[in-house]
Short mmCIF file of C-alpha atoms (C1' of nucleotides) in Angstrom, two decimals:
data_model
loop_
_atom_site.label_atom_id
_atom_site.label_comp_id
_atom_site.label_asym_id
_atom_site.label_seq_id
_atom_site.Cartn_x
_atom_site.Cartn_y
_atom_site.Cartn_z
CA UNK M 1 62.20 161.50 144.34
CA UNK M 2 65.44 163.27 143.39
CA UNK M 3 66.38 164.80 140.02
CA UNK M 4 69.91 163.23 139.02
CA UNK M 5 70.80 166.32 136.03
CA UNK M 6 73.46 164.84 133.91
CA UNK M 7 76.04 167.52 133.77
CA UNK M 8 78.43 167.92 130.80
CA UNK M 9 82.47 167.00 130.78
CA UNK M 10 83.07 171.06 130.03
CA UNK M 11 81.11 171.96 133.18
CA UNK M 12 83.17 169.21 135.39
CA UNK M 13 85.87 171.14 134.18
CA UNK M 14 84.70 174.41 134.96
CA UNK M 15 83.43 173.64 138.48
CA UNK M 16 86.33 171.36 140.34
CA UNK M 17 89.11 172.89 138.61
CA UNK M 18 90.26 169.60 137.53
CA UNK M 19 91.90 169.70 133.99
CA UNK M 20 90.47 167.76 130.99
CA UNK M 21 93.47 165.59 130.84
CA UNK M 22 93.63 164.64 134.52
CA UNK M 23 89.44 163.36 134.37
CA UNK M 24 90.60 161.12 131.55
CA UNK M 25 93.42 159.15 133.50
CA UNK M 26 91.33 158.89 136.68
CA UNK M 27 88.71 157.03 134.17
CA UNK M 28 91.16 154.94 133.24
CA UNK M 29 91.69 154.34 136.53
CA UNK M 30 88.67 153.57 137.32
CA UNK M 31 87.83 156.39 139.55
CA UNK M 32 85.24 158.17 137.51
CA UNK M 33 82.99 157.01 134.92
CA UNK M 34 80.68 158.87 132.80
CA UNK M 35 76.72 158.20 132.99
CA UNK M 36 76.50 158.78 128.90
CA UNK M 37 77.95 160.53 125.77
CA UNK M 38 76.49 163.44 124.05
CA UNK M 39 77.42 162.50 120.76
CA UNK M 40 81.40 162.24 121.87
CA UNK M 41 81.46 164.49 125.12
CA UNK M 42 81.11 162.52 128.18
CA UNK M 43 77.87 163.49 130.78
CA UNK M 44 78.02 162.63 134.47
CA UNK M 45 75.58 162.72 137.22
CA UNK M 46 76.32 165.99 139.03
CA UNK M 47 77.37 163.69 142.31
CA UNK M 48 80.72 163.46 140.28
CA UNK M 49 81.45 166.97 141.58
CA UNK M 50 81.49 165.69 145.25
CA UNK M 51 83.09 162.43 144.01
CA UNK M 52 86.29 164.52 142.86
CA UNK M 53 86.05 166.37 145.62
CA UNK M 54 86.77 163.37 147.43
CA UNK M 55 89.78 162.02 145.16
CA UNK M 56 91.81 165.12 145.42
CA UNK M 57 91.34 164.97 148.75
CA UNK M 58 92.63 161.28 149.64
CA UNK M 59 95.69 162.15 146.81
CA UNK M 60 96.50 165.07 148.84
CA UNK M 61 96.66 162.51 151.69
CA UNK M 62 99.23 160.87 150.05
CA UNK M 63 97.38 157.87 148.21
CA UNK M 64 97.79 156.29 144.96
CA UNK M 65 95.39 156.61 141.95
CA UNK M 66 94.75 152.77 142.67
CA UNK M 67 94.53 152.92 146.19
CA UNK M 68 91.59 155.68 145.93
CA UNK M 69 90.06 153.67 143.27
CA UNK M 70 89.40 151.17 145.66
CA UNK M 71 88.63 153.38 148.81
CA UNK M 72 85.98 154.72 147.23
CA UNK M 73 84.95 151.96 145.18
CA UNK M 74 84.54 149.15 147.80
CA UNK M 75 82.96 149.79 150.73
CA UNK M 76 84.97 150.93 154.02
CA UNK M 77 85.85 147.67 155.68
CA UNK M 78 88.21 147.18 158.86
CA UNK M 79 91.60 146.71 156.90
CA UNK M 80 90.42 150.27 154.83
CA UNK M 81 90.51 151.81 158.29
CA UNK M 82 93.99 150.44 159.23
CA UNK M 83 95.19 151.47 155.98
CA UNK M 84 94.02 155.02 156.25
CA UNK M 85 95.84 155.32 160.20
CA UNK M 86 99.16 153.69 158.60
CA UNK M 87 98.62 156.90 156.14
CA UNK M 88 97.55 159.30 159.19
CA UNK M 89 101.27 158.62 160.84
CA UNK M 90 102.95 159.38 157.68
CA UNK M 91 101.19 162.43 156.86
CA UNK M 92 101.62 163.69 160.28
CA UNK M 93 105.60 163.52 159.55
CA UNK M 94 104.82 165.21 155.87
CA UNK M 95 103.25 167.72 157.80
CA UNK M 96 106.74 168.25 160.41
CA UNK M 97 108.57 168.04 157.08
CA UNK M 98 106.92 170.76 155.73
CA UNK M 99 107.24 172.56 158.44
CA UNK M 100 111.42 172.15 158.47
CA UNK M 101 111.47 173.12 154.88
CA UNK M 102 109.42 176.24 155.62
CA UNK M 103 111.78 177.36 158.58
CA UNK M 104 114.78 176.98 156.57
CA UNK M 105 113.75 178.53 153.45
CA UNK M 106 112.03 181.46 155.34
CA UNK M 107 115.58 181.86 157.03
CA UNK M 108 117.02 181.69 153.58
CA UNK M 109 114.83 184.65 152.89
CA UNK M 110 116.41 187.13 155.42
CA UNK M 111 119.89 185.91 155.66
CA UNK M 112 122.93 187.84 153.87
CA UNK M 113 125.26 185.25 153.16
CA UNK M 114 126.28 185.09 149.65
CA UNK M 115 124.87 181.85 149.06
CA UNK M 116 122.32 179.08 150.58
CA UNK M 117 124.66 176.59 151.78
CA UNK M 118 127.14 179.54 153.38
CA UNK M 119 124.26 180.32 155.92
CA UNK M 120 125.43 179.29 159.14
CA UNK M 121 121.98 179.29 160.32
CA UNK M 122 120.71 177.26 156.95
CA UNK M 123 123.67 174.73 158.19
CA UNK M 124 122.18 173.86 161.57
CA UNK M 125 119.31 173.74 160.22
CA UNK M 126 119.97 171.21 157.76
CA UNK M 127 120.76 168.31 160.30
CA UNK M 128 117.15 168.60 161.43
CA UNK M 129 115.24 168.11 158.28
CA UNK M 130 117.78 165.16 157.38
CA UNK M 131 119.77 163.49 160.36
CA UNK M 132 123.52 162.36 159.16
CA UNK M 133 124.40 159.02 160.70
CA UNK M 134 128.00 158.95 162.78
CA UNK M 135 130.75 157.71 160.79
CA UNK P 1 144.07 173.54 157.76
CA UNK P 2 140.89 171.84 157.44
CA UNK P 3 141.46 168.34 156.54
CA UNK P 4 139.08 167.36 154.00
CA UNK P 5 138.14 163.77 154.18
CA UNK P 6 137.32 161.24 151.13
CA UNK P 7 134.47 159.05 151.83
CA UNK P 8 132.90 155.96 149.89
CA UNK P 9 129.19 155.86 147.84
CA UNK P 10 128.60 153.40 150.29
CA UNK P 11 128.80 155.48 153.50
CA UNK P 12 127.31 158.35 151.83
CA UNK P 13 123.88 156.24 151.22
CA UNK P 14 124.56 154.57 154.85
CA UNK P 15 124.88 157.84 156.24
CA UNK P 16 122.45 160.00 154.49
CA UNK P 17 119.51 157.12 154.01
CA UNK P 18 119.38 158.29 150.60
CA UNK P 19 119.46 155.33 147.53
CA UNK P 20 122.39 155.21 145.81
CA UNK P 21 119.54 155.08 142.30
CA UNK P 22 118.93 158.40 143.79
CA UNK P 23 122.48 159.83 143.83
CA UNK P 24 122.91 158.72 140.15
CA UNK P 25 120.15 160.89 139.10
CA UNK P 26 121.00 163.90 141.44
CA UNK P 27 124.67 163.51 139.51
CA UNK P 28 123.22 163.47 135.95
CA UNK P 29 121.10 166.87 136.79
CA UNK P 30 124.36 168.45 138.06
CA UNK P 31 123.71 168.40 142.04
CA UNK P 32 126.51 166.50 143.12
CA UNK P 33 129.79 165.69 141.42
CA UNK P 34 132.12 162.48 143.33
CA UNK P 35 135.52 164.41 143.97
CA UNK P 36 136.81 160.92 142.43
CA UNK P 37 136.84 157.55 141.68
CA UNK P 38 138.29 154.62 144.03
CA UNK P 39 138.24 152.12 140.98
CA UNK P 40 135.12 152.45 139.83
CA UNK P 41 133.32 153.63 142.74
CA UNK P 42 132.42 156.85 143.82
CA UNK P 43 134.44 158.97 146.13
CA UNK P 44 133.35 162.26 147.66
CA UNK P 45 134.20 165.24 150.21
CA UNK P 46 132.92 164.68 153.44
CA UNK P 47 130.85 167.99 152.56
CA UNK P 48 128.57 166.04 150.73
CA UNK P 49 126.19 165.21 153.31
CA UNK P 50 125.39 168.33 154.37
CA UNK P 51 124.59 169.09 150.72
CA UNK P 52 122.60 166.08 150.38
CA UNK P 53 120.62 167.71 153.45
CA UNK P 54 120.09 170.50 151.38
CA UNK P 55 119.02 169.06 148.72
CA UNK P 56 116.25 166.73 150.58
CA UNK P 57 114.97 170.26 152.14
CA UNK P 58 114.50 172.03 149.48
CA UNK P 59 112.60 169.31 147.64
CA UNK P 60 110.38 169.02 150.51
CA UNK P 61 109.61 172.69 149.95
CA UNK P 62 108.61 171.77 146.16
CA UNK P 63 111.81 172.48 144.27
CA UNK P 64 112.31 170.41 140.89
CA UNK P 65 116.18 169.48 140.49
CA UNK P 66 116.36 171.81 137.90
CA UNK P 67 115.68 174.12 139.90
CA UNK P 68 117.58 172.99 143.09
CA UNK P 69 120.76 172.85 140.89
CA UNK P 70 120.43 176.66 140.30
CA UNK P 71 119.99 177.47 143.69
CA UNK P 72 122.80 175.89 145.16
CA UNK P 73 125.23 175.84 142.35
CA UNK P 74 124.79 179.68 141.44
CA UNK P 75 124.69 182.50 144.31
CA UNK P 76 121.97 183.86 145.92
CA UNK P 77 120.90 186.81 143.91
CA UNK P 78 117.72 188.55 144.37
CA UNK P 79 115.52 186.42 141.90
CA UNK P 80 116.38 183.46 143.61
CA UNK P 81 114.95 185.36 147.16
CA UNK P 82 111.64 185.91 144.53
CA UNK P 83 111.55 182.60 143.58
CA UNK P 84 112.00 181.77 146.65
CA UNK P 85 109.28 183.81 148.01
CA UNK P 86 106.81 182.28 145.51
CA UNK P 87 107.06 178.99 146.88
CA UNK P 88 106.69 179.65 150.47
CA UNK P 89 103.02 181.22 149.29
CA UNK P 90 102.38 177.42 147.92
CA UNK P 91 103.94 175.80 150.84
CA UNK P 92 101.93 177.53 153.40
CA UNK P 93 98.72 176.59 151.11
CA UNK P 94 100.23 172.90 151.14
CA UNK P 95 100.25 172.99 154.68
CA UNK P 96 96.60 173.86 154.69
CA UNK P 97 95.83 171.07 151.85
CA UNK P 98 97.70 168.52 154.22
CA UNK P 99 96.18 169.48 157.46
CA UNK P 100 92.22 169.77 155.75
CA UNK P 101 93.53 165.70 154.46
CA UNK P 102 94.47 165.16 157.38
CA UNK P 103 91.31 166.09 159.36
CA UNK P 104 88.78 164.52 156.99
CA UNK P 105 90.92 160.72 157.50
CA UNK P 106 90.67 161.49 161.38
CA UNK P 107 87.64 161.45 160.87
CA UNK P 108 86.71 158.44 158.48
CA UNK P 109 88.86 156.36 161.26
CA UNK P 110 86.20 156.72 163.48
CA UNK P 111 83.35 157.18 161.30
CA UNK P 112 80.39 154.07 161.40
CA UNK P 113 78.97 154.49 158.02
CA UNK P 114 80.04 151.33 155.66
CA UNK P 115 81.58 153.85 153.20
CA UNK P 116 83.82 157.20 152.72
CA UNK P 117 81.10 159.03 150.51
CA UNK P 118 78.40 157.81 152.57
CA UNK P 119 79.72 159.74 156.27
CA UNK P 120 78.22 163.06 155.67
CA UNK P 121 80.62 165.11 157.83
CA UNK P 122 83.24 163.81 155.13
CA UNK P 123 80.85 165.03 152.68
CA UNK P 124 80.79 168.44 154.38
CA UNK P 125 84.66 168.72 154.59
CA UNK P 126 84.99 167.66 150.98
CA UNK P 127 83.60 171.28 149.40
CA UNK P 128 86.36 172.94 152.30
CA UNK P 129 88.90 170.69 150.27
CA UNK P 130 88.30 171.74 146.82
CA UNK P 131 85.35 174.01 146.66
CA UNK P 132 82.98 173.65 143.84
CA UNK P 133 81.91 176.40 141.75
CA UNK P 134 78.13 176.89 141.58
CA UNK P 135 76.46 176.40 138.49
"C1'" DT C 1 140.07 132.66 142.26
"C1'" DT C 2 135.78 133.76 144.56
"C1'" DG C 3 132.39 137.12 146.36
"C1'" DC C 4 130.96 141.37 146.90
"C1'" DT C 5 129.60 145.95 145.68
"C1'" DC C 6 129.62 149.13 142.55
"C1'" DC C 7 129.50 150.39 137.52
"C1'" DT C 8 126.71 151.72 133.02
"C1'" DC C 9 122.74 151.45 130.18
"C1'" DA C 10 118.12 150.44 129.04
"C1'" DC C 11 113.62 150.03 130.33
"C1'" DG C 12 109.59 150.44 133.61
"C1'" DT C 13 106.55 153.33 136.68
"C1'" DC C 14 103.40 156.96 138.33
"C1'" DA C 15 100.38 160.72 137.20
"C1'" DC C 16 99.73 163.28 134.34
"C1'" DG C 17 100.57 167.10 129.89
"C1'" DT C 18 100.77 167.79 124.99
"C1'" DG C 19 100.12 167.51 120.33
"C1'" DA C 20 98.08 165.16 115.87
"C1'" DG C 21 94.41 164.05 113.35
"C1'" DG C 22 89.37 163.22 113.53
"C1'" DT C 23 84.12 163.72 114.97
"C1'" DG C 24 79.62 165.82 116.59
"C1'" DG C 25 76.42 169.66 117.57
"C1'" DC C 26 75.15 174.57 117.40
"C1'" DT R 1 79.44 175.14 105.86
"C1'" DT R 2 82.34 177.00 109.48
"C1'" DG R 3 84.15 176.99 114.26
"C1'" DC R 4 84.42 175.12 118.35
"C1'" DT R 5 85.23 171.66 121.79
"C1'" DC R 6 85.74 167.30 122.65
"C1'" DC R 7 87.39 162.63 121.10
"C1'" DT R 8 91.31 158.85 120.83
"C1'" DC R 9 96.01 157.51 120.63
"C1'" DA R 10 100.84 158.09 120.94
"C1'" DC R 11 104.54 160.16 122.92
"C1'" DG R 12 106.96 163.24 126.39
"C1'" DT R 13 108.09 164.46 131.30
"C1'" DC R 14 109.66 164.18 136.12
"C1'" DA R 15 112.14 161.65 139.56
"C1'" DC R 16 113.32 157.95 140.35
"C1'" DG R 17 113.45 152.07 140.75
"C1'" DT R 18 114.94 147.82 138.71
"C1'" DG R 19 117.23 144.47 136.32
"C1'" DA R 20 121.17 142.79 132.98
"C1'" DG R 21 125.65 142.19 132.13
"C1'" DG R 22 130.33 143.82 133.40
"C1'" DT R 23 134.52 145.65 136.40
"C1'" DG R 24 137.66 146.48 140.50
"C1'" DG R 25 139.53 145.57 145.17
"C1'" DC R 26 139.85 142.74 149.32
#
DNA sequence: TTGCTCCTCACGTCACGTGAGGTGGC
DNA sequence: TTGCTCCTCACGTCACGTGAGGTGGC
């Protein structure tokens, strides 16, 4: 049989990295939710750490607060999966956008011109990261 | 003589893809100013696109309009090469965040188990996501 | 004159951050 | 009893989005 050890709100803190602030909105949210109280200060099973784990993950993929909340809190059916591919091709373009806006600002680094947008090389770059339409 | 053409709101946001809600906001923090009004609606230089370009690159690379503002409506001095500098550091650890999110959706798509936290090779890429401190 | 688009202004939204004033346990 | 951290609740912030009611040009 496992141990669950109820783990206090300052060691949550402590271990994810998650401030104080941020655990109370995702409760509100309904995407953590303490075991107990000791006295005021909120205990969870230690599985919260993994559970967090997990949220920052799927918001670093680009998902709502209310969208994880019910990711994690149903189960996985089919139209989760199609969701999570719909969110696979847009990250895949984050990731190309990032990847433009590195270019150009490491370009920015090196170049002598006076000012960003006198950069002839910033310039060319520009129509890449965000296409202008024909007149 | 360069000619400098006038050109409508309306064909900015056709041309650009950006809102015109957008292009209110970006006026009120100073990062584009209409050369005029037609009326009541909003002319500007044909220029503006490429600044608008600008604008949506360096807020892919994490810039607040506060801070875009400065950037393009001051020079380049050296601080702004710091700042500068400073965010590529995050953007390069962004680009890890987005490709570790990235990998762990890959690979709930074609995971069997009836939930997220129950595929244990999402578990495993969870503590590479945000790494828990031991107790 | 009728539509149409744009205008301004106020308010809503999302995911928090920040006090203000109060409570519980060492 | 004194600190300390956490508690709740309200309000602020950032970058917009969304009406509501009004104006100008074809």
């Amino acid at each position: 049989m496992t141990v669950h050890n109820e783990i206090d709100i300052a060691e949550v803190v402590r271990r994810s990295g998650v401030p104080i602030s941020t655990l109370h909105v995702w409760e509100r949210h309904n995407l953590i939710t303490p075991t107990g109280r000791s006295g005021l200060r909120r205990q969870y099973e230690d599985g919260i750490l993994q559970r967090i784990a997990a949220i920052v993950l799927l918001q670093r993929g680009g998902f709502s607060l209310a969208e994880i909340a019910d990711l994690l809190n149903n189960g996985m059916p089919g139209d989760d999966k199609t969701r999570i591919a719909t969110k696979l091709v847009e990250l895949h373009r984050r990731q190309d956008e990032l990847t433009a806006a590195i270019t150009g600002l490491e370009h920015a680094l090196s170049c002598q011109q006076p000012s960003l947008m006198a950069c002839p090389t910033f310039q060319t770059m520009l129509d890449d990261a965000l296409p202008i339409k024909p007149t």
